[in-house]
JSON list of N, CA and C in Angstrom, two decimals:
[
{"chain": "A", "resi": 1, "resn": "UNK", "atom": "N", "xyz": [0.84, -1.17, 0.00]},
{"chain": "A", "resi": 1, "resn": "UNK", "atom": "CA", "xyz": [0.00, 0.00, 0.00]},
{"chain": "A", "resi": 1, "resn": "UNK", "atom": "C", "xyz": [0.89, 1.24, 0.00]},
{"chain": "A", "resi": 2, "resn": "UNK", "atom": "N", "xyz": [0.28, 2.30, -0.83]},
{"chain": "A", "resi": 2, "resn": "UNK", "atom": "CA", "xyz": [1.86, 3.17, -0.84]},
{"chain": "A", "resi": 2, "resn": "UNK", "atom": "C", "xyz": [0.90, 4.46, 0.50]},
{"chain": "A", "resi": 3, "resn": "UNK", "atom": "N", "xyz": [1.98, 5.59, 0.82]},
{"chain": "A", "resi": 3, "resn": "UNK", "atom": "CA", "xyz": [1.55, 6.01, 1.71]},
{"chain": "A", "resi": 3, "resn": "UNK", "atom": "C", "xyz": [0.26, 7.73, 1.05]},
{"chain": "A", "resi": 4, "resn": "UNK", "atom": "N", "xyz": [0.40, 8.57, 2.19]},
{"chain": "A", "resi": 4, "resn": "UNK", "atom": "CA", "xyz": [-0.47, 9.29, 1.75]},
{"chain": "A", "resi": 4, "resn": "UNK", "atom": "C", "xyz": [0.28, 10.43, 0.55]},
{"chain": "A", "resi": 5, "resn": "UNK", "atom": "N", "xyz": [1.76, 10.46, 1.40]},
{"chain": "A", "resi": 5, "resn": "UNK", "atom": "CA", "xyz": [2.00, 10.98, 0.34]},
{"chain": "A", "resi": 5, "resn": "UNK", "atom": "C", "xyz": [3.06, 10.87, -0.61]},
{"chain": "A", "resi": 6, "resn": "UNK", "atom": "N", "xyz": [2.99, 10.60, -1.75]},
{"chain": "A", "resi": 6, "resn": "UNK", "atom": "CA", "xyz": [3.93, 9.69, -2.82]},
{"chain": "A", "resi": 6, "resn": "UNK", "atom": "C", "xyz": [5.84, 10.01, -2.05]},
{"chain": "A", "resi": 7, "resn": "UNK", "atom": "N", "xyz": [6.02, 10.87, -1.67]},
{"chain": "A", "resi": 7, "resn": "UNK", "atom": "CA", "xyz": [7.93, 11.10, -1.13]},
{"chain": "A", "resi": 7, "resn": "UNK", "atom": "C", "xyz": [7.66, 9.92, 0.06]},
{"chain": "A", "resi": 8, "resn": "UNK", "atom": "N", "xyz": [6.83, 9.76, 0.22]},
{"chain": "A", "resi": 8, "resn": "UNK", "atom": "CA", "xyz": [6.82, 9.06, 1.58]},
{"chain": "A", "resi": 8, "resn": "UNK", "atom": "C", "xyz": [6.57, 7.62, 1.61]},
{"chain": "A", "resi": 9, "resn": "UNK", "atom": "N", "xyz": [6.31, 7.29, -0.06]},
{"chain": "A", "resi": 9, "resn": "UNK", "atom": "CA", "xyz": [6.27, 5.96, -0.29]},
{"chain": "A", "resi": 9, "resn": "UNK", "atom": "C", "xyz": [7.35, 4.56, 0.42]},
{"chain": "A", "resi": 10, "resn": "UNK", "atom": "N", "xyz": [8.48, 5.05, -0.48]},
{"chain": "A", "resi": 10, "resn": "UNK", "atom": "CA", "xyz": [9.44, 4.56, 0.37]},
{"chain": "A", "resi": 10, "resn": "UNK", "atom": "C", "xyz": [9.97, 4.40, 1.73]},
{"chain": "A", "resi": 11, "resn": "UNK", "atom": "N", "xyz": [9.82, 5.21, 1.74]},
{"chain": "A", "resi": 11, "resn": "UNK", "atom": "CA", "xyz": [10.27, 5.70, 3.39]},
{"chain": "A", "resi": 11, "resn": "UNK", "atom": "C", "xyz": [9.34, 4.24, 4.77]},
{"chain": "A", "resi": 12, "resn": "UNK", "atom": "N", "xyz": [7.88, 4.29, 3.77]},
{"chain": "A", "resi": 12, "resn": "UNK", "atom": "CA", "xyz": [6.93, 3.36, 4.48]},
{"chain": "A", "resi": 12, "resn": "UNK", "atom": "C", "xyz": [7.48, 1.76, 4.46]},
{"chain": "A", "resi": 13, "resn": "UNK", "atom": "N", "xyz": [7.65, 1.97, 2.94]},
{"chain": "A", "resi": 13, "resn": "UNK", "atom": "CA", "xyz": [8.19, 0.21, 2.75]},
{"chain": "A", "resi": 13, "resn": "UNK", "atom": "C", "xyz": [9.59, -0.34, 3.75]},
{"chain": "A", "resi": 14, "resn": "UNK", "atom": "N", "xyz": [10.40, 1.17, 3.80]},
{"chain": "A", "resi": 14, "resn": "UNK", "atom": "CA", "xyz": [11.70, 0.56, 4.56]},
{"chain": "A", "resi": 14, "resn": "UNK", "atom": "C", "xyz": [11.19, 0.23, 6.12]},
{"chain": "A", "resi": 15, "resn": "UNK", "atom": "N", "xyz": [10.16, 1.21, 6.39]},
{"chain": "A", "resi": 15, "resn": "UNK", "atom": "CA", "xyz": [9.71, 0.82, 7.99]},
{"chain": "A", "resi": 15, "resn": "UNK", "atom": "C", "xyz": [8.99, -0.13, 8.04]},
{"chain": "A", "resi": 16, "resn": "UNK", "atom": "N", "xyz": [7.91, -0.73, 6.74]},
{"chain": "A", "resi": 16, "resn": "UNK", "atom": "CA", "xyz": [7.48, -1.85, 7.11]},
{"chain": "A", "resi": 16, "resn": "UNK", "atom": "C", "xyz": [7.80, -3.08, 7.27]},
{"chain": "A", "resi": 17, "resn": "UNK", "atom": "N", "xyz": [9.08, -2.96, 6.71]},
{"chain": "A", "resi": 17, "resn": "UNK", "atom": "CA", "xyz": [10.33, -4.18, 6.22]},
{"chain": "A", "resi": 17, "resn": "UNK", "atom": "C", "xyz": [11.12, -4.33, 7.37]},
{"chain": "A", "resi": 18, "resn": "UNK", "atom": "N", "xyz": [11.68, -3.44, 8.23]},
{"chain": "A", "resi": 18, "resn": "UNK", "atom": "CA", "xyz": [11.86, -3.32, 9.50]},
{"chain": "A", "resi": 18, "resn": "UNK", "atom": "C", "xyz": [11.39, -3.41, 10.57]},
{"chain": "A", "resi": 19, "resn": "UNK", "atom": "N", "xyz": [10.02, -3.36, 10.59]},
{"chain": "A", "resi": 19, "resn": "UNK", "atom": "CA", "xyz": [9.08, -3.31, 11.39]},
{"chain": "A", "resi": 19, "resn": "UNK", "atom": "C", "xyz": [8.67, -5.39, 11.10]},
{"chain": "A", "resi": 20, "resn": "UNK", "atom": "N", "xyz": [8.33, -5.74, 10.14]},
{"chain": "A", "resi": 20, "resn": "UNK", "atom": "CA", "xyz": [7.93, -7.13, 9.91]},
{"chain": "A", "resi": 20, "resn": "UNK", "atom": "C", "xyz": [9.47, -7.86, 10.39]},
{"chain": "A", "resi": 21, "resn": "UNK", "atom": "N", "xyz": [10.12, -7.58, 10.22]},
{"chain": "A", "resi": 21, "resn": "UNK", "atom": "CA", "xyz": [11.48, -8.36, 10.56]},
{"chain": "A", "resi": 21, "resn": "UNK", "atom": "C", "xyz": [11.95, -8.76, 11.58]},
{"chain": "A", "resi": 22, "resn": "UNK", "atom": "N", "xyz": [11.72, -7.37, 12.10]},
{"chain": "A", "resi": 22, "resn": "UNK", "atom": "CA", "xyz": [11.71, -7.68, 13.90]},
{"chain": "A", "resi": 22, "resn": "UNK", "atom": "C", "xyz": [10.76, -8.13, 14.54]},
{"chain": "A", "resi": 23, "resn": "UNK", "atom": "N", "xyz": [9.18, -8.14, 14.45]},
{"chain": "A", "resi": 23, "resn": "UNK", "atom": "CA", "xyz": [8.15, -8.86, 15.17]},
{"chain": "A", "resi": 23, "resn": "UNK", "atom": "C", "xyz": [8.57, -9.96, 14.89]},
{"chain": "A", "resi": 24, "resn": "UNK", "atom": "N", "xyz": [8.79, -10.40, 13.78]},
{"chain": "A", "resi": 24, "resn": "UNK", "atom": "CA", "xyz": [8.92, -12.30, 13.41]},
{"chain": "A", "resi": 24, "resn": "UNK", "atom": "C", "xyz": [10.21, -12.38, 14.01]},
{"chain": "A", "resi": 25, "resn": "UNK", "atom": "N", "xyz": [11.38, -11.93, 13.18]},
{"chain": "A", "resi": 25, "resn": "UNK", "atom": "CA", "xyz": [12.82, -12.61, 14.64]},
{"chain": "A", "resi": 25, "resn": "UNK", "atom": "C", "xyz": [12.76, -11.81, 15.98]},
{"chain": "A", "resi": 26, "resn": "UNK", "atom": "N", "xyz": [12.48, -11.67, 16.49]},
{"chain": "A", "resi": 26, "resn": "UNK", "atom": "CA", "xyz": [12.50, -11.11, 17.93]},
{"chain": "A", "resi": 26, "resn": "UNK", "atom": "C", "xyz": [11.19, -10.98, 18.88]},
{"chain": "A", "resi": 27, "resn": "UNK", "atom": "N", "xyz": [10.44, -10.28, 18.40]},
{"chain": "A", "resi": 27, "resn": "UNK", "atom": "CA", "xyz": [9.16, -9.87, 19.29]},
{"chain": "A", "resi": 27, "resn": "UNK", "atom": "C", "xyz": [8.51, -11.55, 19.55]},
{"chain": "A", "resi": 28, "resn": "UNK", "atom": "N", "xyz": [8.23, -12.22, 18.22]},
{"chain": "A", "resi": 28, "resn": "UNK", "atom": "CA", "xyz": [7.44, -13.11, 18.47]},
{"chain": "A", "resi": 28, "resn": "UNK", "atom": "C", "xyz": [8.22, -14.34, 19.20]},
{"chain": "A", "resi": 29, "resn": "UNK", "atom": "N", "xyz": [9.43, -14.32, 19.77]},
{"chain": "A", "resi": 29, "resn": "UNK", "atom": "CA", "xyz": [10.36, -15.70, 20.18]},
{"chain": "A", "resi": 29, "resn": "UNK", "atom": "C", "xyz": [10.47, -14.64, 21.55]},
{"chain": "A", "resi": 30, "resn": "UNK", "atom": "N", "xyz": [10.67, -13.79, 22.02]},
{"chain": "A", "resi": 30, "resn": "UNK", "atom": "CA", "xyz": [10.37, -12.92, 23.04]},
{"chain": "A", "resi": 30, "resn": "UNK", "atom": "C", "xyz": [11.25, -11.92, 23.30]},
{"chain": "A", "resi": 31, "resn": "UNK", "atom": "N", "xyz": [11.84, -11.36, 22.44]},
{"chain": "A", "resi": 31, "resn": "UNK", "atom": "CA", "xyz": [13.27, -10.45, 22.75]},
{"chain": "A", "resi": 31, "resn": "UNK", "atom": "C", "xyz": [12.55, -9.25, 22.09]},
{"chain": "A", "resi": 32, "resn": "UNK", "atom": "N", "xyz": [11.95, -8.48, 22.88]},
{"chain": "A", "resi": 32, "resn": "UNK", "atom": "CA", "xyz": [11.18, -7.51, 22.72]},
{"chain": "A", "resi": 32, "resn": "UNK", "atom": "C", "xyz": [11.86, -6.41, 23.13]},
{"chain": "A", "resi": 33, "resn": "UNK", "atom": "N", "xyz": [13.11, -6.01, 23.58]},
{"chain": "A", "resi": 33, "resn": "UNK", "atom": "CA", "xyz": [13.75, -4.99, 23.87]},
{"chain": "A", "resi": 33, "resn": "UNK", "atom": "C", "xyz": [14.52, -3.79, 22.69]},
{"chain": "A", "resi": 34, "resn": "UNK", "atom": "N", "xyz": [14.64, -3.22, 22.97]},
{"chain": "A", "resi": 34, "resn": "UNK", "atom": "CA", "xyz": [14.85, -2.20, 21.56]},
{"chain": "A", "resi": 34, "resn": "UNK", "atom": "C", "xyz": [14.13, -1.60, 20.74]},
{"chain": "A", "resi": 35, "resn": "UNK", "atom": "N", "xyz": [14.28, -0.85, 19.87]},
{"chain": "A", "resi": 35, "resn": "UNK", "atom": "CA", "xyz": [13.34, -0.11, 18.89]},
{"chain": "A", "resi": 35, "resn": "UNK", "atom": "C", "xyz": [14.47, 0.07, 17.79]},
{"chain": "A", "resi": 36, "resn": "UNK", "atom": "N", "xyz": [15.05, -1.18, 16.75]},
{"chain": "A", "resi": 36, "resn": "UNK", "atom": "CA", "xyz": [15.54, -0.86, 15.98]},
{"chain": "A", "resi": 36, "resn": "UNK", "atom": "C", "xyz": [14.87, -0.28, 14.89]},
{"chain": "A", "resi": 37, "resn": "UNK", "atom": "N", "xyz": [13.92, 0.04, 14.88]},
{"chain": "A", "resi": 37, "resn": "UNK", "atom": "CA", "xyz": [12.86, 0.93, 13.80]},
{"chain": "A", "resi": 37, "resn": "UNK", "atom": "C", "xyz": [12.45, 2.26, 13.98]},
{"chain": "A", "resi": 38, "resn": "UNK", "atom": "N", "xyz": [12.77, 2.41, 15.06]},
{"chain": "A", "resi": 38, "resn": "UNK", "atom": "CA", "xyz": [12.72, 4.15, 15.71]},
{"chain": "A", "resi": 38, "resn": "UNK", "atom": "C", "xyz": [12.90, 5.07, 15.24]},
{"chain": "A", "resi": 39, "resn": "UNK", "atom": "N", "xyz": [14.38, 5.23, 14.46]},
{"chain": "A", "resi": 39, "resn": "UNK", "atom": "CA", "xyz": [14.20, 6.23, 13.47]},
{"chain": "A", "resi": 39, "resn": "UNK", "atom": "C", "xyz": [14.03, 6.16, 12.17]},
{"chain": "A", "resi": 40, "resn": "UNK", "atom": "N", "xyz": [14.10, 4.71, 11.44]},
{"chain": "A", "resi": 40, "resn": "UNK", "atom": "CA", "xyz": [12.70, 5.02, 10.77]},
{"chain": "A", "resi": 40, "resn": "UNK", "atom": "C", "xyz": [11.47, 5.22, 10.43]},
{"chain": "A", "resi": 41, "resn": "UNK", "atom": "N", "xyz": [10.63, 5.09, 11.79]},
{"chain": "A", "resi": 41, "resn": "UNK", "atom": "CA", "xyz": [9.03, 5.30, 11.84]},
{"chain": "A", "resi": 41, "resn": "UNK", "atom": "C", "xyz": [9.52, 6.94, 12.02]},
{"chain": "A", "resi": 42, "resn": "UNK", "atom": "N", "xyz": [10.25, 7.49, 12.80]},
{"chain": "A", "resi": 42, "resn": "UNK", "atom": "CA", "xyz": [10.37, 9.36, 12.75]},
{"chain": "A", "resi": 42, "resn": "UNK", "atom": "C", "xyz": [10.68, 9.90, 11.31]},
{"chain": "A", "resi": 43, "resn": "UNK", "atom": "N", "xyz": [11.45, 9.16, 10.83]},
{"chain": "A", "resi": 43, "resn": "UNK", "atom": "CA", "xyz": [11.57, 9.66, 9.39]},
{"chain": "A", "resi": 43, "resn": "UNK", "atom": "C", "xyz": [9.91, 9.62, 8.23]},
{"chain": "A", "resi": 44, "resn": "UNK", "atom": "N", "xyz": [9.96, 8.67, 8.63]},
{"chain": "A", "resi": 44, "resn": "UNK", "atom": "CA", "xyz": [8.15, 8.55, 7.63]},
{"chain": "A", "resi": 44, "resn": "UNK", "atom": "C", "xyz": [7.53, 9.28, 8.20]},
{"chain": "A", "resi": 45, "resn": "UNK", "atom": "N", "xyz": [6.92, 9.38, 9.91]},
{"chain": "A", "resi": 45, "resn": "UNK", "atom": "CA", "xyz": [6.03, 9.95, 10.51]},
{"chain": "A", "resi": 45, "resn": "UNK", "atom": "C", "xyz": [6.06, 11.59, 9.90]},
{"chain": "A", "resi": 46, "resn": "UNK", "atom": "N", "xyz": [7.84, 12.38, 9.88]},
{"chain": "A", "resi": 46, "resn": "UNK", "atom": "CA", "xyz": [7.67, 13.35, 9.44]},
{"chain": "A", "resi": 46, "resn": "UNK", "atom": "C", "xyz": [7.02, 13.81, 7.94]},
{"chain": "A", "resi": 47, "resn": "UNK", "atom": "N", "xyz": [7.31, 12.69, 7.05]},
{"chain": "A", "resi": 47, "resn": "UNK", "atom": "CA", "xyz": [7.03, 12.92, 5.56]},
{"chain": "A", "resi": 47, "resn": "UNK", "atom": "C", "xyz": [6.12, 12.72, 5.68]},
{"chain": "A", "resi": 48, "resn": "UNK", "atom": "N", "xyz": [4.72, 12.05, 6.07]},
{"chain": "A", "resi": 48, "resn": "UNK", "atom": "CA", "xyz": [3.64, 12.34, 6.18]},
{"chain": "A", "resi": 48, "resn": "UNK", "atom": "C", "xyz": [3.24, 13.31, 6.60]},
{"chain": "A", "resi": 49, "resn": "UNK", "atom": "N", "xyz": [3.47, 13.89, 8.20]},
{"chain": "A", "resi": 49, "resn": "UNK", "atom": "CA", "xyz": [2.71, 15.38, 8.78]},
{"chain": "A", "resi": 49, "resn": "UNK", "atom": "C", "xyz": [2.75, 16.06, 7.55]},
{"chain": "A", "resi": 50, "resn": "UNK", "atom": "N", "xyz": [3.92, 15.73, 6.63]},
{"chain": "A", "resi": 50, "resn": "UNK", "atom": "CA", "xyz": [4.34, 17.63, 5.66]},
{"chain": "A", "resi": 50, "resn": "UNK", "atom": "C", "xyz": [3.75, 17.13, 4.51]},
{"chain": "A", "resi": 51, "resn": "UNK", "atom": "N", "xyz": [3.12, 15.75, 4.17]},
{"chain": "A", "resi": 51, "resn": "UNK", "atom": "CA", "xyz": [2.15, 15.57, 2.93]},
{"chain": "A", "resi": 51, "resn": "UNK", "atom": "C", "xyz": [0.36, 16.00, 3.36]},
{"chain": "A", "resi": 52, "resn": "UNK", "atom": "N", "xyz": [0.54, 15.67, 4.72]},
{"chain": "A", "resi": 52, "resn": "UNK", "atom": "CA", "xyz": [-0.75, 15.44, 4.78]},
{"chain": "A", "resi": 52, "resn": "UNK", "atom": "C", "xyz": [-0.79, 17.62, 5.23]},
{"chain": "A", "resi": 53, "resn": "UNK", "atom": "N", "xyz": [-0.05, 18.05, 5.30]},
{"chain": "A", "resi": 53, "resn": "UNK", "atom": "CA", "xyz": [0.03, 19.85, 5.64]},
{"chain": "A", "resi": 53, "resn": "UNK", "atom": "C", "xyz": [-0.11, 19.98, 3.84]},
{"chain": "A", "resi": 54, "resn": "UNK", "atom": "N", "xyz": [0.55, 19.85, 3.12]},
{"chain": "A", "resi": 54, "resn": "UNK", "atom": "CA", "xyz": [0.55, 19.74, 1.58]},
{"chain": "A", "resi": 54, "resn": "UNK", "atom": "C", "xyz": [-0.63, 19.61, 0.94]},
{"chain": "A", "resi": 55, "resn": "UNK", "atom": "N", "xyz": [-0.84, 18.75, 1.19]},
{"chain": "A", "resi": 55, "resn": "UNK", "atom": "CA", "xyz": [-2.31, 18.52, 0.72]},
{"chain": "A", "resi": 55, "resn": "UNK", "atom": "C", "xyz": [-3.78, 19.07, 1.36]},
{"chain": "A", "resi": 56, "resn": "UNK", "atom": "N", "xyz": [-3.39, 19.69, 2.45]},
{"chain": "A", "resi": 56, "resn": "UNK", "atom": "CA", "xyz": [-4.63, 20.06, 3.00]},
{"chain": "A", "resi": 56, "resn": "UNK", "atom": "C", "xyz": [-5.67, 19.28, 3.68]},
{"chain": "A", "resi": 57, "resn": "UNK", "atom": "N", "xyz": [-5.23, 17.67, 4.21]},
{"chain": "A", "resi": 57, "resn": "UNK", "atom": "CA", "xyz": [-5.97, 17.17, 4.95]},
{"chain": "A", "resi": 57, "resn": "UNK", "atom": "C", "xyz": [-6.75, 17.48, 5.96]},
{"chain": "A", "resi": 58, "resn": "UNK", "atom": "N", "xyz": [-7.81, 17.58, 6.20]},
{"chain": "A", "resi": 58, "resn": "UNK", "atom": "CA", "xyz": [-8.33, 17.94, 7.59]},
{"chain": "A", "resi": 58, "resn": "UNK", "atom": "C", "xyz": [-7.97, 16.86, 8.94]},
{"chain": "A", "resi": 59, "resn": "UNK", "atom": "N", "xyz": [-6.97, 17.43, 9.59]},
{"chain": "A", "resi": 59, "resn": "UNK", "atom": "CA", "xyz": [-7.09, 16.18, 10.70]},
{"chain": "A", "resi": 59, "resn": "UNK", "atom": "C", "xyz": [-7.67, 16.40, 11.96]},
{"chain": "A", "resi": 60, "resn": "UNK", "atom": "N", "xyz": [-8.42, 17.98, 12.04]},
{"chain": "A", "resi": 60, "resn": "UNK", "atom": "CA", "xyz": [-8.90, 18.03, 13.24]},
{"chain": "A", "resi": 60, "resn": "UNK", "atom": "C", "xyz": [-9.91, 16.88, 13.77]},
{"chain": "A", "resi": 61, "resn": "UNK", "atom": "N", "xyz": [-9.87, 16.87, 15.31]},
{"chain": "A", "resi": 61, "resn": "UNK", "atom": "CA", "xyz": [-10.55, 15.99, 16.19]},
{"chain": "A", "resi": 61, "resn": "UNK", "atom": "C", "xyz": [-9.94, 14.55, 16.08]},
{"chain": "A", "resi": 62, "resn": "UNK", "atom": "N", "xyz": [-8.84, 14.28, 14.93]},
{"chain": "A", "resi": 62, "resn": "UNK", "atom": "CA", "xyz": [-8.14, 12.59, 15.14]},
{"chain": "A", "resi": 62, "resn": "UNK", "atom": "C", "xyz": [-7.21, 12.81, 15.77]},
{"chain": "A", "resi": 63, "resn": "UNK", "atom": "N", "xyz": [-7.36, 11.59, 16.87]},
{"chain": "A", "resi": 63, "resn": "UNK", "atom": "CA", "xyz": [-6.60, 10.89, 17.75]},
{"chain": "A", "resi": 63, "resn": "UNK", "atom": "C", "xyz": [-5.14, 10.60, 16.53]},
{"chain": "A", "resi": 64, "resn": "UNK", "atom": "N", "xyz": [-4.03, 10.44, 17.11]},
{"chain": "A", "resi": 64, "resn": "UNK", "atom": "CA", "xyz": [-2.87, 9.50, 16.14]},
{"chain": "A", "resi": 64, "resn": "UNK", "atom": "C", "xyz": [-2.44, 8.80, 17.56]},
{"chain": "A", "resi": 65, "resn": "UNK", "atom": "N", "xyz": [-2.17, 7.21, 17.40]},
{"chain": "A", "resi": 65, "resn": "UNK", "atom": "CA", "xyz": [-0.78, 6.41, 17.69]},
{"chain": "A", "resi": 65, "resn": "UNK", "atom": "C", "xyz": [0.33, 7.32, 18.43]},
{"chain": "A", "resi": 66, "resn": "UNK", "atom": "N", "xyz": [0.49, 7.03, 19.73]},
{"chain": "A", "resi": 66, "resn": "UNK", "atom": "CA", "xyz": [2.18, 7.21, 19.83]},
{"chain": "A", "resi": 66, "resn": "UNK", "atom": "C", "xyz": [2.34, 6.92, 21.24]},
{"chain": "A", "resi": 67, "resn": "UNK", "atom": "N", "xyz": [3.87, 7.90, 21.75]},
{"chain": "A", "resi": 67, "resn": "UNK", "atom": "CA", "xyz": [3.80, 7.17, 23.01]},
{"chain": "A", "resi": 67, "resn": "UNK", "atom": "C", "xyz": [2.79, 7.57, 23.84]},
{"chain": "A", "resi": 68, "resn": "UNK", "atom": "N", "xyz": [2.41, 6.98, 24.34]},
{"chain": "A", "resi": 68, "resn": "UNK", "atom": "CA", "xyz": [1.34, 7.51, 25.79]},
{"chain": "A", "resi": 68, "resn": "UNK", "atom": "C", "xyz": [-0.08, 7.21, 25.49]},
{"chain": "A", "resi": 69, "resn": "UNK", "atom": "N", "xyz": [-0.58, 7.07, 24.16]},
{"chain": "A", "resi": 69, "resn": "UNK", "atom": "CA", "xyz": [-1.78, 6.93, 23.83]},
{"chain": "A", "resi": 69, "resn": "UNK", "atom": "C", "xyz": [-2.38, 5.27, 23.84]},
{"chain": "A", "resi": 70, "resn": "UNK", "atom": "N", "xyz": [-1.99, 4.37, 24.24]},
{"chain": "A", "resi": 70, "resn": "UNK", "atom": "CA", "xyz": [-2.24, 3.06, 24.40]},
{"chain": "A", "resi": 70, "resn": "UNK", "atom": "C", "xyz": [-3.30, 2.93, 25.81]},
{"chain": "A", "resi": 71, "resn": "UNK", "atom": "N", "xyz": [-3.19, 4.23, 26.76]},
{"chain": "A", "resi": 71, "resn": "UNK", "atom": "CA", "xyz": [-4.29, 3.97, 27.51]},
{"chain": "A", "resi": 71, "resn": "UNK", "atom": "C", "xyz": [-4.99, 5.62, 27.48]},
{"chain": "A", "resi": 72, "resn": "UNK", "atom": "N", "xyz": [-6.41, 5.65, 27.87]},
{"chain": "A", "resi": 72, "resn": "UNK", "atom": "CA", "xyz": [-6.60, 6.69, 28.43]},
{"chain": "A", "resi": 72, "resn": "UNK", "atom": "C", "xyz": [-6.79, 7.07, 29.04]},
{"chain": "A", "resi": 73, "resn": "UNK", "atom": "N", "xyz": [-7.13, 8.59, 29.52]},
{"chain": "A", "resi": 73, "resn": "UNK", "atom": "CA", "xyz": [-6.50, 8.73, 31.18]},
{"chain": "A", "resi": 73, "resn": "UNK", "atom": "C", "xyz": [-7.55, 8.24, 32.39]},
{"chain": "A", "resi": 74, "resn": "UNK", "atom": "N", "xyz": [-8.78, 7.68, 32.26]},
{"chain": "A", "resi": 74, "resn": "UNK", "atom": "CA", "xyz": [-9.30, 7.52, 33.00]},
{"chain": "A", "resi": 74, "resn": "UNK", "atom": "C", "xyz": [-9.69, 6.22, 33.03]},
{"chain": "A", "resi": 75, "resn": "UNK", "atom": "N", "xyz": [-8.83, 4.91, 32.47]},
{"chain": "A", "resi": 75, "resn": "UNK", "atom": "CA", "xyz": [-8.28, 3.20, 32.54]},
{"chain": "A", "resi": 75, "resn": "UNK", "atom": "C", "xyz": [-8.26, 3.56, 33.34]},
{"chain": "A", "resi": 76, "resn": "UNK", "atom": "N", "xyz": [-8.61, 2.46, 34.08]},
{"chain": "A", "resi": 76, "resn": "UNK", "atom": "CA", "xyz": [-7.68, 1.82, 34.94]},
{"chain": "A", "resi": 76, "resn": "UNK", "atom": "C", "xyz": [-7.20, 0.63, 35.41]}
]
């Protein structure tokens, strides 16, 4: 699937390729420590904000993914 915005195509495939590599050798056998994908999800994450500013997406009122957002504040 390419991303939203075409510079950022690539950028997705290298994180998804990185991202699939490590769940299957590591995450899923249990060596879950590290974030060798870290700065490539920051590198894409940025080429998107500046496609989706480019293009004029409306993103008011969406939630995004990141750290801290896995619970909300009133879980418990």
């Amino acid at each position: 699937m390419n991303s939203v915005g075409e510079a950022c195509t690539e950028l997705k495939r290298e994180y998804d390729q990185c991202f699939n590599r490590w769940f299957a050798e590591k995450f899923l056998k249990g060596e879950s420590a590290g974030d060798p994908c870290g700065q490539l999800f920051k590198r894409y994450q940025l080429c998107v904000q500046k496609a989706i500013k480019e293009k004029d997406i409306p993103i008011e009122g969406l939630e995004f993914m990141g750290p801290n957002k896995g619970k909300t504040e009133n879980s418990s």
